[in-house]
Coordinates of C-alpha atoms in Angstrom, one line a residue:
X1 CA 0.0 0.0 0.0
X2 CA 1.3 3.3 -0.8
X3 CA 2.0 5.6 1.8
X4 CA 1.5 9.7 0.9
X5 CA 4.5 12.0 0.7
X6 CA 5.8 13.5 4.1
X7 CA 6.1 17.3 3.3
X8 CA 9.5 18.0 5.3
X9 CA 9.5 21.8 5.2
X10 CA 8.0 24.9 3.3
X11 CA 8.6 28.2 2.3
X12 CA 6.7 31.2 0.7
X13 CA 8.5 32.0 -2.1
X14 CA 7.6 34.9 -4.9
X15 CA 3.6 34.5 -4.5
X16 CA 3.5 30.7 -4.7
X17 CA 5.4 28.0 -1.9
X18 CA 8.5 26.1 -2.0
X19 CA 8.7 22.2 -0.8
X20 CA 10.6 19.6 -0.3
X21 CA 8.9 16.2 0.4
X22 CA 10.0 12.4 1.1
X23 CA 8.3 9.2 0.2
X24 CA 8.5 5.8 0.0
X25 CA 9.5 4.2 -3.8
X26 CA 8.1 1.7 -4.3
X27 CA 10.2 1.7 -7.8
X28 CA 13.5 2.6 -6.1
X29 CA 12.7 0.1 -3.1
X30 CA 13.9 3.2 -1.0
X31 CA 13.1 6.5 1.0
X32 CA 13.3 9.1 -2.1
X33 CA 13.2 13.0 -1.3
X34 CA 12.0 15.4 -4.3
X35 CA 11.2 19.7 -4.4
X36 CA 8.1 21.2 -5.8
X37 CA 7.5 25.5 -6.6
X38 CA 4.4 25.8 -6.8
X39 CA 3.6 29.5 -8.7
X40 CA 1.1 31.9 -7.2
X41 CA -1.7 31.3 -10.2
X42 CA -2.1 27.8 -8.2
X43 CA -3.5 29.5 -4.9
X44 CA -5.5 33.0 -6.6
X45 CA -7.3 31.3 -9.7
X46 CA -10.5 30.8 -8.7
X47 CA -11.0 28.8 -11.4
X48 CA -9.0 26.0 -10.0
X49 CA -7.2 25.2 -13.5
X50 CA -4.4 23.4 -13.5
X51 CA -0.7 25.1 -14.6
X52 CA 2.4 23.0 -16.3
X53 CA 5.2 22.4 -14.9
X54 CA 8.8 21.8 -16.0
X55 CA 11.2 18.7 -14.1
X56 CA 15.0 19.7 -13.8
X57 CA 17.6 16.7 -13.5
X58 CA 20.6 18.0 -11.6
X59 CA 24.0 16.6 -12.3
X60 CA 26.6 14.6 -11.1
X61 CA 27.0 14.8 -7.1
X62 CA 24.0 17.4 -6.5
X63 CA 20.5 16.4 -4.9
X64 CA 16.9 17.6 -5.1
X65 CA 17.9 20.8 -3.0
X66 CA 20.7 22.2 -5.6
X67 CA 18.5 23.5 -8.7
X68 CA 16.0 25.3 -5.9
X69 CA 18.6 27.0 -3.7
X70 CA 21.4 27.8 -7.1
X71 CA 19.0 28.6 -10.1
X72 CA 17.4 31.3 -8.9
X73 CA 14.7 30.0 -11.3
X74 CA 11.7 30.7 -9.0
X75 CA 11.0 34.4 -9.9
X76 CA 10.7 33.6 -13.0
X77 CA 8.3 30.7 -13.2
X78 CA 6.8 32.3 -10.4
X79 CA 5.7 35.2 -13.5
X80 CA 5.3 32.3 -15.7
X81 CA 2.9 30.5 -14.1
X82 CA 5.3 27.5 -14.0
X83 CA 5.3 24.6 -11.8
X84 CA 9.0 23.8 -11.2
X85 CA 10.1 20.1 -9.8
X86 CA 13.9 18.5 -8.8
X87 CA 13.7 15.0 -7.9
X88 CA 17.4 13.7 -6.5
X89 CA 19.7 12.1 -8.7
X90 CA 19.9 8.5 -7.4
X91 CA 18.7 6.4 -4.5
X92 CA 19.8 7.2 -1.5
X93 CA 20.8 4.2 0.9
X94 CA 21.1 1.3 -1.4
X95 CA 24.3 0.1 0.3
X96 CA 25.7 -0.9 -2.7
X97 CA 29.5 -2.1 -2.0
X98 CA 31.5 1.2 -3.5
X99 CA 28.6 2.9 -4.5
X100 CA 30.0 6.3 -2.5
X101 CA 33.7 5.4 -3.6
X102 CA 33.9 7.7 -6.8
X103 CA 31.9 11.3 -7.2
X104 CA 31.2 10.2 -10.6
X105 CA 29.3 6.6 -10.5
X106 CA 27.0 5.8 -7.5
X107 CA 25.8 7.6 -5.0
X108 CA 25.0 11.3 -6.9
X109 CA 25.2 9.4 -10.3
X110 CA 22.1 7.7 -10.9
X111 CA 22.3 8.6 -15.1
X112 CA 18.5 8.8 -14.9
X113 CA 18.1 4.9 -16.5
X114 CA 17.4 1.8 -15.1
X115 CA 20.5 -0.4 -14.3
X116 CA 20.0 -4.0 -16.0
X117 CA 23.6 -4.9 -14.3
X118 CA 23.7 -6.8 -10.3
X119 CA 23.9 -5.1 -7.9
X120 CA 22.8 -1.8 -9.3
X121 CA 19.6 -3.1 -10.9
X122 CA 17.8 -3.6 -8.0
X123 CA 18.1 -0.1 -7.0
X124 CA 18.9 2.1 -9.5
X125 CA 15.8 2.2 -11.3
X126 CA 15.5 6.3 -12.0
X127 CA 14.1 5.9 -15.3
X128 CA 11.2 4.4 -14.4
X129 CA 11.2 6.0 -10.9
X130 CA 10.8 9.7 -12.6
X131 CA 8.3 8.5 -15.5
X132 CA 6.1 6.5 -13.8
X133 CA 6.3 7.3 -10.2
X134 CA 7.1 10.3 -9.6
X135 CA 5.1 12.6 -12.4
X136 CA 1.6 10.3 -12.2
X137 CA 2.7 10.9 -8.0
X138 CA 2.8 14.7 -8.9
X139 CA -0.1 15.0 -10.8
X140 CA -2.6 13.3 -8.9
X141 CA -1.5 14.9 -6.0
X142 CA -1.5 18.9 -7.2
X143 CA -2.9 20.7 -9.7
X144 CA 0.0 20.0 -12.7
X145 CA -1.3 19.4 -16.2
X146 CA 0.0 16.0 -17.1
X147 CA -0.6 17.1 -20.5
X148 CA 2.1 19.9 -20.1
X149 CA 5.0 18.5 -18.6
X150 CA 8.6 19.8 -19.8
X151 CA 11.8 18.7 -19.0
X152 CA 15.3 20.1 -18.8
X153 CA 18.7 19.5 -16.5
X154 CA 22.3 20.0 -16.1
X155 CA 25.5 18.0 -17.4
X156 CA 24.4 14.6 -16.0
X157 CA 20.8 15.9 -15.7
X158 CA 21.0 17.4 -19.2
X159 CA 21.6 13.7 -20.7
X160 CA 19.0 12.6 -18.8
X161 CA 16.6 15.6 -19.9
X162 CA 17.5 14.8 -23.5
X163 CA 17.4 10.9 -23.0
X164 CA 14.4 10.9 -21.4
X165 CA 12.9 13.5 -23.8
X166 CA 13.3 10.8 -26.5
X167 CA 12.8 7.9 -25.0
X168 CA 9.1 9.4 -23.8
X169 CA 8.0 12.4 -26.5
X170 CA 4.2 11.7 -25.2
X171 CA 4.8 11.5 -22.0
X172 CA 7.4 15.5 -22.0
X173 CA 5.9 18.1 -24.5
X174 CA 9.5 20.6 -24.4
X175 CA 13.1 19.8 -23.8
X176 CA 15.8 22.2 -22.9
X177 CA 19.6 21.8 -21.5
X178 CA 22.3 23.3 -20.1
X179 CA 25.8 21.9 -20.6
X180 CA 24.7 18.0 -21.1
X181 CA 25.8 15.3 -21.6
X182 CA 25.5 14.7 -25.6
X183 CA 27.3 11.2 -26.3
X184 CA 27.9 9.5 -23.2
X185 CA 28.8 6.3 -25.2
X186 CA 31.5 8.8 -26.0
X187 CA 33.0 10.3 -23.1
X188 CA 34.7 9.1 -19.6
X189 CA 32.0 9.7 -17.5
X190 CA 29.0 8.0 -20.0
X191 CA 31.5 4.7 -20.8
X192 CA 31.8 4.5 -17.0
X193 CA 28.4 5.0 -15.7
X194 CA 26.8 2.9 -18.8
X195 CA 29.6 -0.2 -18.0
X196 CA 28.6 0.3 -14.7
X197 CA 24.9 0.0 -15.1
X198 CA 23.9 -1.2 -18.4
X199 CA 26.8 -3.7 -19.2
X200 CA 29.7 -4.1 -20.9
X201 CA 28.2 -4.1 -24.3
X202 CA 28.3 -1.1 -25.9
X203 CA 25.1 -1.4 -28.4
X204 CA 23.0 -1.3 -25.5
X205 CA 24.0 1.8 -24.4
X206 CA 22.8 3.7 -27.6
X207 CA 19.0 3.8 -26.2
X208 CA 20.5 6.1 -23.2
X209 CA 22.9 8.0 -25.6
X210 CA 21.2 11.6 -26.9
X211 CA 23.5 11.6 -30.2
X212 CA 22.3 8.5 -31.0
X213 CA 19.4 8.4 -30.7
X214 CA 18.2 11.8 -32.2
X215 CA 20.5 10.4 -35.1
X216 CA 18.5 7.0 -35.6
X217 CA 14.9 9.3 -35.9
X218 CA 13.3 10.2 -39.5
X219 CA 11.2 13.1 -38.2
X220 CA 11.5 15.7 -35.3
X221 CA 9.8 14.9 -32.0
X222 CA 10.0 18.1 -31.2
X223 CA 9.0 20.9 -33.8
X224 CA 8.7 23.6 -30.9
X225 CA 12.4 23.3 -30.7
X226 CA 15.0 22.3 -28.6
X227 CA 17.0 24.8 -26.6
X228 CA 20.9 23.8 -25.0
X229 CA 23.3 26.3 -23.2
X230 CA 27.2 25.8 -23.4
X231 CA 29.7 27.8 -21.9
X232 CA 33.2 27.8 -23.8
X233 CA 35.2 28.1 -20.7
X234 CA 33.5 24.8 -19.2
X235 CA 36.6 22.4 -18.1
X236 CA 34.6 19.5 -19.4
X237 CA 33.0 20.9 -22.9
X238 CA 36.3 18.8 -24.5
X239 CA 36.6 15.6 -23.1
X240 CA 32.7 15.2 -21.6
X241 CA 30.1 16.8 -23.3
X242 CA 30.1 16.5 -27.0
X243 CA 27.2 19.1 -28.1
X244 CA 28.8 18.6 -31.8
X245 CA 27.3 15.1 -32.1
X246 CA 24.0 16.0 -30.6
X247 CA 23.6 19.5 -33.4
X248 CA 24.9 16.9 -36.7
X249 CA 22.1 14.4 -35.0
X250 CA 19.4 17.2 -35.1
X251 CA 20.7 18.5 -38.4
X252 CA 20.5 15.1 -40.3
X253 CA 16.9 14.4 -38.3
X254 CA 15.5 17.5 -39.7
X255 CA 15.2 18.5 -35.1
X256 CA 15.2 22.2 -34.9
X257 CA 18.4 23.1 -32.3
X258 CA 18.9 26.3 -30.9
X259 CA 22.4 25.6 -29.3
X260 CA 23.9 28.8 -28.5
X261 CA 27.6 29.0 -27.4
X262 CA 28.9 31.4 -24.6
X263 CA 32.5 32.5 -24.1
X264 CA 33.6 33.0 -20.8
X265 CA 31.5 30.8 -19.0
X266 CA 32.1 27.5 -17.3
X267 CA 29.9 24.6 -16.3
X268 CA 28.6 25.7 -12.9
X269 CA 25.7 27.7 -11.6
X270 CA 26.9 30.8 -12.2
X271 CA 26.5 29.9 -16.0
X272 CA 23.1 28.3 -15.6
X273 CA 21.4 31.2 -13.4
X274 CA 22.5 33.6 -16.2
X275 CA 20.4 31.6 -18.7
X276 CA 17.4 30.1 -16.6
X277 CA 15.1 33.0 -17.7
X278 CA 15.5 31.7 -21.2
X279 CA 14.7 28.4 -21.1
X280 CA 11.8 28.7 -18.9
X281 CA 10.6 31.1 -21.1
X282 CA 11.4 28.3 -24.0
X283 CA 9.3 26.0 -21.8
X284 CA 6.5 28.0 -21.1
X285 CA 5.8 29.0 -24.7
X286 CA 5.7 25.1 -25.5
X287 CA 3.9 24.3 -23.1
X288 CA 1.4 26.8 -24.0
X289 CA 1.2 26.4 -27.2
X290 CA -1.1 24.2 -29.5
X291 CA 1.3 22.0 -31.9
X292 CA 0.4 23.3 -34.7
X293 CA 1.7 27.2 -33.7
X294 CA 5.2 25.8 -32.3
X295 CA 8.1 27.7 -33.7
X296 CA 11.7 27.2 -32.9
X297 CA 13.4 28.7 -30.2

């Protein structure tokens, strides 16, 4: 039997509330903590409609506090009308031998899929923990639109946001990132997480990998657009993140791509703050929008 979410504190915030809640998985077998903004249109339309909301996947080490305390994103959705949520970015007490032994695989690392590999797959389900847990959770519990659910991240949480994008266009109607993760199958961190998790072979890690599989599409999933942020003074844009591979995979799958390239900034919150007006903007305008009047952003 489920048991409801335990709301562990609460905060004005801009007209609306900020939250952070707990609850017990019964994908991730675990105690699994998540944050909700809730914009002021929730509490003065007398109406009682229901608003969208946009899910942001943090990146490698962060948590379901880090987008809500760093973004500074909360005015703006607040003006927006947005809904804004952050689950965390793995289970938390799986007691998986080594799983807090490297920053970059484990604990803080989840990848946003479902492990296939023992011990990990018993756990590390966040795939299907965020898709169908978490959002039919959110939307039967508040007054979200399931029919106008975006989602965007950062590095580790912008794979996922562009992964997850693909892997469920029904199920997310906008997609935006900053700094992601384009080709995991392609960079230390993705080889590492995706032997980790997925296996050893390499063919199975293309349904997690953004490049390829934007690059194995005939039409775009998303005619609205897709927006991505990258700073040219991020230490990782090299070796890491690979937004070359996802912009030829949008190009040859006829995907419109807004990917705009910064100098001077790096891959940390400085860099995403700067930009979050944007691509909630981007959101809200998709979200907004009947198919049919979708332009690129």
């Amino acid at each position: 039997m489920n048991t409801p979410p335990e709301l562990l504190s609460e905060h004005a915030c801009f007209g609306g509330v900020q939250r952070f809640y707990q609850h017990a998985s019964s994908t991730i077998g675990l105690t699994m903590k998540y944050s909700v903004f809730l914009p002021p249109q929730m509490f003065i339309d007398d109406a009682g409609g229901k608003v969208p909301a946009v899910i942001y996947l943090a990146g490698l080490t962060c948590n379901e506090e880090t987008f809500m305390v760093k973004a500074g994103a909360q005015r703006m959705a607040a003006e927006l009308g947005l809904a804004l949520i952050a689950p965390d970015t793995s289970p938390r007490g799986a007691h998986v031998p080594g799983e807090a032994d490297n920053w970059d695989f484990g604990v803080g690392a989840g990848f946003y899929l479902d492990a296939s590999q023992a011990p990990w797959d018993r756990h590390y389900r966040m795939e299907s923990y965020l898709t169908a847990e978490l959002l039919p959770l959110l939307t039967a519990a508040l007054p979200l639109d399931a029919g106008r659910i975006g989602i965007f991240g950062h590095s580790m949480g912008g794979h996922g946001a562009l992964t997850l994008a693909l892997r469920h266009p029904n199920l997310f109607k906008s997609v935006s990132a900053f700094a992601p993760i384009c080709a995991p199958s392609h960079c230390p961190w993705g080889r590492k997480a995706f032997t980790g998790y997925l296996g050893a072979d390499e063919a199975g890690w293309l349904a997690h990998d953004a490049a390829a599989l934007m690059a194995g599409l005939r039409s775009a999933p998303y005619p609205g657009g897709i927006l991505i942020d990258q700073g040219l003074a991020d230490k990782f844009l090299a070796e890491q993140l690979h937004p070359d591979l996802f912009e030829a995979a949008c190009a040859k799958a006829g995907q419109p791509l807004t990917l705009r390239r910064h100098a001077g900034y790096d891959h940390g919150y400085y860099f995403i703050a700067t930009f979050m007006a944007d691509h909630l903007k981007h959101h809200a305008r998709q979200l907004s929008a009947r198919t049919g009047d979708l332009k690129s952003a």
